[in-house]
C-alpha cells in the first residue's frame, strides 16, 4: 500500500516557469499536492496568474487578455492528465512555461495517429479517470478537445500547437504570437493542415481567403498563401475538393478525406 501511494505521488503534475526560452534559470516551480479533480481549477488559476496578460477597456468594461488562449491550454493539460500512461515509471505530467511558448509533457504516446486528433472518435487509455473528469465537467469525452484547441489558436491567430512524440512521452507545444514570416515552414504546413481539418468538419473547405484570415494576413498576401497551399498539396497534406474548379474558387480538404 505504501509503495502504491508513493507511485501515485510521483504522478502529481509539476509546473516550472523559466526566465527565457531556455532552461538555464528557473523562476518558479509548483508541485501538485492535491488530486487531479480537486486541484485542477486551482492549477489553472495558478497558471493564469503566471502568464503575461494585459487589460483592455471596451464599452466601459475592463477585460484581462492573456498571452495564450486559456481554453486551449486547459484542454491540453486535461488531455495530458487523462491520457497519460501510468505504467511509465520515472515520469509525470509536466508544464513548462518559457518566454514565448508553453510545453506540456505527459507519460505515454497517443492511442491514435496525431494527424487524426481532430476527427477521431474519443478513445481513452484511462476510462475510469476519464469518466470521473467528465462528471466533474473537466472534460467531455466527445473527442472534441483538439477541435477546441485548434480553433482557439486560430481565433488568436497563433501558430498551431506542435505535437512531438518520444519513446515513452508526448509533448504539446503552445506558441505565443509570432509574425507569419517568422513561423517555421513546417509549422506553417501544420497550421494549414489543421485549418483544413476544422473547415472539413464544418462542411466547408480551406480557401486562400480563409487561410489568410487564419494567419491574420491582408489581401496583399494572397500570393504567399497560394504558394503555401501549393506546397501543402504537393506534400499530400491537403488536396483540392474539386480539381475541375477554377483556381480562384478552389477549396481544399485534408489529404485523408
mmCIF file of N, CA, C and O in Angstrom, residues 144-230:
data_model
loop_
_atom_site.group_PDB
_atom_site.id
_atom_site.type_symbol
_atom_site.label_atom_id
_atom_site.label_comp_id
_atom_site.label_asym_id
_atom_site.label_seq_id
_atom_site.Cartn_x
_atom_site.Cartn_y
_atom_site.Cartn_z
ATOM 1 N N UNK A 144 -13.602 16.056 -28.678
ATOM 2 C CA UNK A 144 -13.651 17.418 -29.230
ATOM 3 C C UNK A 144 -12.554 18.313 -28.677
ATOM 4 O O UNK A 144 -12.505 19.502 -29.012
ATOM 5 N N UNK A 145 -11.693 17.776 -27.843
ATOM 6 C CA UNK A 145 -10.656 18.590 -27.215
ATOM 7 C C UNK A 145 -9.742 19.266 -28.217
ATOM 8 O O UNK A 145 -9.487 20.463 -28.130
ATOM 9 N N UNK A 146 -9.278 18.503 -29.201
ATOM 10 C CA UNK A 146 -8.357 19.085 -30.171
ATOM 11 C C UNK A 146 -9.060 20.006 -31.149
ATOM 12 O O UNK A 146 -8.453 20.921 -31.695
ATOM 13 N N UNK A 147 -10.340 19.789 -31.398
ATOM 14 C CA UNK A 147 -11.108 20.747 -32.199
ATOM 15 C C UNK A 147 -11.062 22.115 -31.523
ATOM 16 O O UNK A 147 -10.815 23.149 -32.150
ATOM 17 N N UNK A 148 -11.292 22.103 -30.219
ATOM 18 C CA UNK A 148 -11.326 23.349 -29.447
ATOM 19 C C UNK A 148 -9.944 23.989 -29.371
ATOM 20 O O UNK A 148 -9.803 25.213 -29.472
ATOM 21 N N UNK A 149 -8.920 23.164 -29.190
ATOM 22 C CA UNK A 149 -7.549 23.672 -29.118
ATOM 23 C C UNK A 149 -7.173 24.376 -30.421
ATOM 24 O O UNK A 149 -6.670 25.504 -30.426
ATOM 25 N N UNK A 150 -7.415 23.710 -31.547
ATOM 26 C CA UNK A 150 -7.069 24.282 -32.847
ATOM 27 C C UNK A 150 -7.860 25.548 -33.126
ATOM 28 O O UNK A 150 -7.314 26.542 -33.629
ATOM 29 N N UNK A 151 -9.148 25.549 -32.798
ATOM 30 C CA UNK A 151 -9.994 26.713 -33.038
ATOM 31 C C UNK A 151 -9.551 27.909 -32.217
ATOM 32 O O UNK A 151 -9.509 29.041 -32.718
ATOM 33 N N UNK A 152 -9.230 27.680 -30.951
ATOM 34 C CA UNK A 152 -8.811 28.782 -30.084
ATOM 35 C C UNK A 152 -7.510 29.413 -30.590
ATOM 36 O O UNK A 152 -7.343 30.634 -30.546
ATOM 37 N N UNK A 153 -6.604 28.592 -31.078
ATOM 38 C CA UNK A 153 -5.350 29.122 -31.615
ATOM 39 C C UNK A 153 -5.609 29.895 -32.912
ATOM 40 O O UNK A 153 -4.960 30.911 -33.174
ATOM 41 N N UNK A 154 -6.565 29.423 -33.706
ATOM 42 C CA UNK A 154 -6.903 30.141 -34.926
ATOM 43 C C UNK A 154 -7.539 31.494 -34.608
ATOM 44 O O UNK A 154 -7.250 32.491 -35.269
ATOM 45 N N UNK A 155 -8.409 31.521 -33.617
ATOM 46 C CA UNK A 155 -9.073 32.772 -33.255
ATOM 47 C C UNK A 155 -8.075 33.822 -32.792
ATOM 48 O O UNK A 155 -8.254 35.020 -33.026
ATOM 49 N N UNK A 156 -7.000 33.379 -32.124
ATOM 50 C CA UNK A 156 -5.953 34.309 -31.692
ATOM 51 C C UNK A 156 -4.849 34.454 -32.733
ATOM 52 O O UNK A 156 -3.871 35.154 -32.513
ATOM 53 N N UNK A 157 -5.032 33.760 -33.875
ATOM 54 C CA UNK A 157 -4.082 33.811 -34.984
ATOM 55 C C UNK A 157 -2.671 33.424 -34.542
ATOM 56 O O UNK A 157 -1.671 34.037 -34.920
ATOM 57 N N UNK A 158 -2.619 32.368 -33.726
ATOM 58 C CA UNK A 158 -1.352 31.824 -33.242
ATOM 59 C C UNK A 158 -0.954 30.612 -34.086
ATOM 60 O O UNK A 158 -1.816 29.958 -34.696
ATOM 61 N N UNK A 159 0.326 30.261 -34.135
ATOM 62 C CA UNK A 159 0.715 29.017 -34.804
ATOM 63 C C UNK A 159 0.002 27.834 -34.151
ATOM 64 O O UNK A 159 -0.269 27.846 -32.954
ATOM 65 N N UNK A 160 -0.312 26.829 -34.943
ATOM 66 C CA UNK A 160 -0.981 25.641 -34.400
ATOM 67 C C UNK A 160 -0.079 24.948 -33.386
ATOM 68 O O UNK A 160 1.145 24.923 -33.555
ATOM 69 N N UNK A 161 -0.649 24.401 -32.310
ATOM 70 C CA UNK A 161 0.172 23.686 -31.319
ATOM 71 C C UNK A 161 0.919 22.519 -31.965
ATOM 72 O O UNK A 161 0.362 21.801 -32.791
ATOM 73 N N UNK A 162 2.169 22.365 -31.599
ATOM 74 C CA UNK A 162 3.004 21.312 -32.167
ATOM 75 C C UNK A 162 2.957 20.071 -31.282
ATOM 76 O O UNK A 162 2.961 20.178 -30.054
ATOM 77 N N UNK A 163 2.909 18.896 -31.893
ATOM 78 C CA UNK A 163 2.877 17.632 -31.157
ATOM 79 C C UNK A 163 4.167 16.871 -31.436
ATOM 80 O O UNK A 163 4.511 16.616 -32.593
ATOM 81 N N UNK A 164 4.882 16.522 -30.385
ATOM 82 C CA UNK A 164 6.126 15.766 -30.518
ATOM 83 C C UNK A 164 5.983 14.435 -29.796
ATOM 84 O O UNK A 164 5.502 14.380 -28.659
ATOM 85 N N UNK A 165 6.400 13.366 -30.453
ATOM 86 C CA UNK A 165 6.346 12.030 -29.860
ATOM 87 C C UNK A 165 7.755 11.545 -29.540
ATOM 88 O O UNK A 165 8.662 11.659 -30.364
ATOM 89 N N UNK A 166 7.918 11.029 -28.329
ATOM 90 C CA UNK A 166 9.182 10.439 -27.902
ATOM 91 C C UNK A 166 8.951 8.951 -27.649
ATOM 92 O O UNK A 166 7.860 8.435 -27.878
ATOM 93 N N UNK A 167 9.955 8.287 -27.167
ATOM 94 C CA UNK A 167 9.827 6.827 -26.962
ATOM 95 C C UNK A 167 8.697 6.490 -25.999
ATOM 96 O O UNK A 167 7.928 5.562 -26.241
ATOM 97 N N UNK A 168 8.593 7.244 -24.909
ATOM 98 C CA UNK A 168 7.559 6.942 -23.910
ATOM 99 C C UNK A 168 6.781 8.186 -23.476
ATOM 100 O O UNK A 168 6.046 8.131 -22.487
ATOM 101 N N UNK A 169 6.918 9.269 -24.198
ATOM 102 C CA UNK A 169 6.264 10.510 -23.788
ATOM 103 C C UNK A 169 5.684 11.261 -24.983
ATOM 104 O O UNK A 169 6.120 11.078 -26.121
ATOM 105 N N UNK A 170 4.717 12.122 -24.684
ATOM 106 C CA UNK A 170 4.120 13.006 -25.683
ATOM 107 C C UNK A 170 4.251 14.443 -25.194
ATOM 108 O O UNK A 170 4.006 14.725 -24.021
ATOM 109 N N UNK A 171 4.650 15.337 -26.085
ATOM 110 C CA UNK A 171 4.782 16.746 -25.738
ATOM 111 C C UNK A 171 3.953 17.594 -26.696
ATOM 112 O O UNK A 171 3.991 17.399 -27.908
ATOM 113 N N UNK A 172 3.199 18.548 -26.137
ATOM 114 C CA UNK A 172 2.450 19.509 -26.942
ATOM 115 C C UNK A 172 3.008 20.895 -26.644
ATOM 116 O O UNK A 172 3.140 21.281 -25.478
ATOM 117 N N UNK A 173 3.345 21.641 -27.693
ATOM 118 C CA UNK A 173 3.920 22.977 -27.542
ATOM 119 C C UNK A 173 2.917 24.017 -28.007
ATOM 120 O O UNK A 173 2.452 23.979 -29.147
ATOM 121 N N UNK A 174 2.561 24.929 -27.119
ATOM 122 C CA UNK A 174 1.640 26.020 -27.422
ATOM 123 C C UNK A 174 2.462 27.298 -27.560
ATOM 124 O O UNK A 174 3.157 27.700 -26.635
ATOM 125 N N UNK A 175 2.388 27.934 -28.729
ATOM 126 C CA UNK A 175 3.202 29.107 -29.007
ATOM 127 C C UNK A 175 2.436 30.400 -28.724
ATOM 128 O O UNK A 175 1.215 30.454 -28.842
ATOM 129 N N UNK A 176 3.189 31.442 -28.410
ATOM 130 C CA UNK A 176 2.600 32.773 -28.281
ATOM 131 C C UNK A 176 2.578 33.421 -29.665
ATOM 132 O O UNK A 176 2.947 32.807 -30.670
ATOM 133 N N UNK A 177 2.175 34.676 -29.728
ATOM 134 C CA UNK A 177 2.046 35.359 -31.012
ATOM 135 C C UNK A 177 3.379 35.398 -31.750
ATOM 136 O O UNK A 177 4.427 35.696 -31.177
ATOM 137 N N UNK A 178 3.316 35.074 -33.048
ATOM 138 C CA UNK A 178 4.524 35.031 -33.860
ATOM 139 C C UNK A 178 4.191 35.527 -35.259
ATOM 140 O O UNK A 178 3.234 35.045 -35.877
ATOM 141 N N UNK A 179 4.917 36.524 -35.778
ATOM 142 C CA UNK A 179 4.661 37.014 -37.136
ATOM 143 C C UNK A 179 4.735 35.881 -38.154
ATOM 144 O O UNK A 179 5.553 34.970 -38.017
ATOM 145 N N UNK A 180 3.903 35.952 -39.184
ATOM 146 C CA UNK A 180 3.849 34.890 -40.195
ATOM 147 C C UNK A 180 5.232 34.621 -40.786
ATOM 148 O O UNK A 180 5.602 33.460 -40.999
ATOM 149 N N UNK A 181 5.999 35.661 -41.039
ATOM 150 C CA UNK A 181 7.319 35.498 -41.653
ATOM 151 C C UNK A 181 8.279 34.714 -40.761
ATOM 152 O O UNK A 181 9.228 34.094 -41.259
ATOM 153 N N UNK A 182 8.035 34.726 -39.459
ATOM 154 C CA UNK A 182 8.942 34.049 -38.518
ATOM 155 C C UNK A 182 8.504 32.634 -38.163
ATOM 156 O O UNK A 182 9.204 31.926 -37.434
ATOM 157 N N UNK A 183 7.341 32.227 -38.636
ATOM 158 C CA UNK A 183 6.867 30.865 -38.357
ATOM 159 C C UNK A 183 7.644 29.893 -39.239
ATOM 160 O O UNK A 183 7.695 30.060 -40.458
ATOM 161 N N UNK A 184 8.259 28.854 -38.658
ATOM 162 C CA UNK A 184 8.990 27.875 -39.469
ATOM 163 C C UNK A 184 8.079 27.244 -40.525
ATOM 164 O O UNK A 184 6.873 27.086 -40.304
ATOM 165 N N UNK A 185 8.665 26.894 -41.659
ATOM 166 C CA UNK A 185 7.870 26.372 -42.781
ATOM 167 C C UNK A 185 7.056 25.142 -42.371
ATOM 168 O O UNK A 185 5.880 25.009 -42.735
ATOM 169 N N UNK A 186 7.666 24.262 -41.612
ATOM 170 C CA UNK A 186 6.967 23.045 -41.171
ATOM 171 C C UNK A 186 5.737 23.387 -40.327
ATOM 172 O O UNK A 186 4.687 22.738 -40.434
ATOM 173 N N UNK A 187 5.861 24.429 -39.501
ATOM 174 C CA UNK A 187 4.745 24.842 -38.657
ATOM 175 C C UNK A 187 3.636 25.496 -39.484
ATOM 176 O O UNK A 187 2.450 25.389 -39.148
ATOM 177 N N UNK A 188 4.016 26.180 -40.557
ATOM 178 C CA UNK A 188 3.005 26.757 -41.455
ATOM 179 C C UNK A 188 2.179 25.644 -42.107
ATOM 180 O O UNK A 188 0.955 25.744 -42.205
ATOM 181 N N UNK A 189 2.856 24.594 -42.550
ATOM 182 C CA UNK A 189 2.154 23.464 -43.163
ATOM 183 C C UNK A 189 1.225 22.780 -42.160
ATOM 184 O O UNK A 189 0.105 22.389 -42.493
ATOM 185 N N UNK A 190 1.692 22.629 -40.921
ATOM 186 C CA UNK A 190 0.884 22.004 -39.873
ATOM 187 C C UNK A 190 -0.351 22.851 -39.558
ATOM 188 O O UNK A 190 -1.457 22.330 -39.417
ATOM 189 N N UNK A 191 -0.173 24.163 -39.491
ATOM 190 C CA UNK A 191 -1.301 25.069 -39.255
ATOM 191 C C UNK A 191 -2.281 25.006 -40.410
ATOM 192 O O UNK A 191 -3.506 25.028 -40.210
ATOM 193 N N UNK A 192 -1.753 24.921 -41.626
ATOM 194 C CA UNK A 192 -2.581 24.802 -42.818
ATOM 195 C C UNK A 192 -3.400 23.515 -42.771
ATOM 196 O O UNK A 192 -4.604 23.515 -43.058
ATOM 197 N N UNK A 193 -2.764 22.419 -42.383
ATOM 198 C CA UNK A 193 -3.447 21.129 -42.295
ATOM 199 C C UNK A 193 -4.577 21.154 -41.263
ATOM 200 O O UNK A 193 -5.704 20.729 -41.541
ATOM 201 N N UNK A 194 -4.289 21.665 -40.073
ATOM 202 C CA UNK A 194 -5.312 21.709 -39.033
ATOM 203 C C UNK A 194 -6.462 22.633 -39.429
ATOM 204 O O UNK A 194 -7.625 22.360 -39.113
ATOM 205 N N UNK A 195 -6.152 23.718 -40.136
ATOM 206 C CA UNK A 195 -7.201 24.613 -40.624
ATOM 207 C C UNK A 195 -8.108 23.874 -41.607
ATOM 208 O O UNK A 195 -9.338 24.017 -41.564
ATOM 209 N N UNK A 196 -7.511 23.062 -42.473
ATOM 210 C CA UNK A 196 -8.298 22.269 -43.418
ATOM 211 C C UNK A 196 -9.191 21.268 -42.686
ATOM 212 O O UNK A 196 -10.343 21.042 -43.072
ATOM 213 N N UNK A 197 -8.661 20.669 -41.608
ATOM 214 C CA UNK A 197 -9.451 19.716 -40.810
ATOM 215 C C UNK A 197 -10.651 20.399 -40.165
ATOM 216 O O UNK A 197 -11.775 19.866 -40.186
ATOM 217 N N UNK A 198 -10.420 21.577 -39.580
ATOM 218 C CA UNK A 198 -11.501 22.321 -38.938
ATOM 219 C C UNK A 198 -12.573 22.675 -39.961
ATOM 220 O O UNK A 198 -13.785 22.520 -39.711
ATOM 221 N N UNK A 199 -12.168 23.150 -41.121
ATOM 222 C CA UNK A 199 -13.117 23.519 -42.171
ATOM 223 C C UNK A 199 -13.888 22.303 -42.671
ATOM 224 O O UNK A 199 -15.092 22.368 -42.925
ATOM 225 N N UNK A 200 -13.188 21.194 -42.796
ATOM 226 C CA UNK A 200 -13.828 19.963 -43.295
ATOM 227 C C UNK A 200 -14.915 19.475 -42.339
ATOM 228 O O UNK A 200 -15.988 19.019 -42.773
ATOM 229 N N UNK A 201 -14.670 19.574 -41.039
ATOM 230 C CA UNK A 201 -15.635 19.116 -40.046
ATOM 231 C C UNK A 201 -16.872 20.003 -40.000
ATOM 232 O O UNK A 201 -17.911 19.581 -39.496
ATOM 233 N N UNK A 202 -16.766 21.221 -40.500
ATOM 234 C CA UNK A 202 -17.928 22.122 -40.560
ATOM 235 C C UNK A 202 -18.497 22.173 -41.975
ATOM 236 O O UNK A 202 -19.220 23.099 -42.321
ATOM 237 N N UNK A 203 -18.126 21.152 -42.782
ATOM 238 C CA UNK A 203 -18.641 21.012 -44.150
ATOM 239 C C UNK A 203 -18.282 22.207 -45.020
ATOM 240 O O UNK A 203 -19.061 22.630 -45.872
ATOM 241 N N UNK A 204 -17.109 22.746 -44.790
ATOM 242 C CA UNK A 204 -16.588 23.813 -45.615
ATOM 243 C C UNK A 204 -15.250 23.360 -46.191
ATOM 244 O O UNK A 204 -14.907 22.185 -46.114
ATOM 245 N N UNK A 205 -14.512 24.273 -46.766
ATOM 246 C CA UNK A 205 -13.205 23.941 -47.302
ATOM 247 C C UNK A 205 -12.223 25.065 -47.055
ATOM 248 O O UNK A 205 -12.609 26.227 -46.883
ATOM 249 N N UNK A 206 -10.964 24.708 -47.010
ATOM 250 C CA UNK A 206 -9.912 25.716 -46.874
ATOM 251 C C UNK A 206 -9.824 26.511 -48.177
ATOM 252 O O UNK A 206 -9.826 25.935 -49.270
ATOM 253 N N UNK A 207 -9.740 27.809 -48.073
ATOM 254 C CA UNK A 207 -9.550 28.668 -49.237
ATOM 255 C C UNK A 207 -8.382 29.612 -48.975
ATOM 256 O O UNK A 207 -7.920 29.735 -47.832
ATOM 257 N N UNK A 208 -7.947 30.279 -50.012
ATOM 258 C CA UNK A 208 -6.880 31.262 -49.851
ATOM 259 C C UNK A 208 -7.318 32.336 -48.864
ATOM 260 O O UNK A 208 -6.555 32.739 -47.990
ATOM 261 N N UNK A 209 -8.564 32.750 -48.970
ATOM 262 C CA UNK A 209 -9.093 33.792 -48.090
ATOM 263 C C UNK A 209 -9.162 33.327 -46.641
ATOM 264 O O UNK A 209 -8.765 34.057 -45.726
ATOM 265 N N UNK A 210 -9.663 32.100 -46.415
ATOM 266 C CA UNK A 210 -9.814 31.610 -45.040
ATOM 267 C C UNK A 210 -8.448 31.400 -44.384
ATOM 268 O O UNK A 210 -8.279 31.643 -43.192
ATOM 269 N N UNK A 211 -7.453 30.977 -45.172
ATOM 270 C CA UNK A 211 -6.123 30.753 -44.608
ATOM 271 C C UNK A 211 -5.423 32.079 -44.310
ATOM 272 O O UNK A 211 -4.696 32.203 -43.319
ATOM 273 N N UNK A 212 -5.681 33.086 -45.144
ATOM 274 C CA UNK A 212 -5.145 34.419 -44.855
ATOM 275 C C UNK A 212 -5.730 34.952 -43.552
ATOM 276 O O UNK A 212 -5.021 35.519 -42.718
ATOM 277 N N UNK A 213 -7.018 34.755 -43.393
ATOM 278 C CA UNK A 213 -7.676 35.206 -42.167
ATOM 279 C C UNK A 213 -7.156 34.437 -40.965
ATOM 280 O O UNK A 213 -6.950 35.014 -39.895
ATOM 281 N N UNK A 214 -6.896 33.146 -41.143
ATOM 282 C CA UNK A 214 -6.391 32.326 -40.046
ATOM 283 C C UNK A 214 -5.036 32.836 -39.536
ATOM 284 O O UNK A 214 -4.754 32.823 -38.349
ATOM 285 N N UNK A 215 -4.184 33.325 -40.477
ATOM 286 C CA UNK A 215 -2.875 33.841 -40.096
ATOM 287 C C UNK A 215 -2.884 35.346 -39.832
ATOM 288 O O UNK A 215 -1.847 35.916 -39.486
ATOM 289 N N UNK A 216 -4.037 35.994 -40.016
ATOM 290 C CA UNK A 216 -4.120 37.431 -39.782
ATOM 291 C C UNK A 216 -3.417 38.255 -40.836
ATOM 292 O O UNK A 216 -2.828 39.297 -40.536
ATOM 293 N N UNK A 217 -3.476 37.811 -42.089
ATOM 294 C CA UNK A 217 -2.790 38.483 -43.186
ATOM 295 C C UNK A 217 -3.760 39.307 -44.030
ATOM 296 O O UNK A 217 -4.947 38.994 -44.115
ATOM 297 N N UNK A 218 -3.230 40.321 -44.687
ATOM 298 C CA UNK A 218 -4.027 41.170 -45.568
ATOM 299 C C UNK A 218 -4.196 40.503 -46.933
ATOM 300 O O UNK A 218 -3.531 39.510 -47.249
ATOM 301 N N UNK A 219 -5.069 41.098 -47.772
ATOM 302 C CA UNK A 219 -5.310 40.565 -49.111
ATOM 303 C C UNK A 219 -4.039 40.551 -49.952
ATOM 304 O O UNK A 219 -3.895 39.733 -50.867
ATOM 305 N N UNK A 220 -3.121 41.465 -49.651
ATOM 306 C CA UNK A 220 -1.876 41.547 -50.417
ATOM 307 C C UNK A 220 -0.993 40.311 -50.238
ATOM 308 O O UNK A 220 -0.038 40.127 -51.000
ATOM 309 N N UNK A 221 -1.306 39.486 -49.251
ATOM 310 C CA UNK A 221 -0.510 38.278 -49.001
ATOM 311 C C UNK A 221 -1.067 37.065 -49.732
ATOM 312 O O UNK A 221 -0.650 35.935 -49.477
ATOM 313 N N UNK A 222 -1.995 37.282 -50.651
ATOM 314 C CA UNK A 222 -2.636 36.169 -51.359
ATOM 315 C C UNK A 222 -1.622 35.291 -52.081
ATOM 316 O O UNK A 222 -1.745 34.059 -52.099
ATOM 317 N N UNK A 223 -0.602 35.904 -52.681
ATOM 318 C CA UNK A 223 0.403 35.125 -53.407
ATOM 319 C C UNK A 223 1.206 34.231 -52.462
ATOM 320 O O UNK A 223 1.511 33.076 -52.781
ATOM 321 N N UNK A 224 1.547 34.743 -51.281
ATOM 322 C CA UNK A 224 2.264 33.950 -50.272
ATOM 323 C C UNK A 224 1.454 32.727 -49.874
ATOM 324 O O UNK A 224 1.975 31.612 -49.784
ATOM 325 N N UNK A 225 0.178 32.958 -49.623
ATOM 326 C CA UNK A 225 -0.696 31.867 -49.192
ATOM 327 C C UNK A 225 -0.900 30.862 -50.327
ATOM 328 O O UNK A 225 -0.974 29.651 -50.084
ATOM 329 N N UNK A 226 -0.965 31.344 -51.561
ATOM 330 C CA UNK A 226 -1.088 30.435 -52.708
ATOM 331 C C UNK A 226 0.099 29.489 -52.779
ATOM 332 O O UNK A 226 -0.051 28.297 -53.050
ATOM 333 N N UNK A 227 1.294 30.020 -52.518
ATOM 334 C CA UNK A 227 2.496 29.172 -52.525
ATOM 335 C C UNK A 227 2.454 28.151 -51.401
ATOM 336 O O UNK A 227 2.832 26.990 -51.583
ATOM 337 N N UNK A 228 1.984 28.579 -50.236
ATOM 338 C CA UNK A 228 1.883 27.650 -49.103
ATOM 339 C C UNK A 228 0.878 26.543 -49.406
ATOM 340 O O UNK A 228 1.140 25.357 -49.125
ATOM 341 N N UNK A 229 -0.258 26.900 -49.990
ATOM 342 C CA UNK A 229 -1.272 25.903 -50.352
ATOM 343 C C UNK A 229 -0.709 24.931 -51.381
ATOM 344 O O UNK A 229 -0.912 23.706 -51.277
ATOM 345 N N UNK A 230 0.008 25.447 -52.366
ATOM 346 C CA UNK A 230 0.599 24.596 -53.407
ATOM 347 C C UNK A 230 1.572 23.596 -52.800
ATOM 348 O O UNK A 230 1.581 22.410 -53.172
#
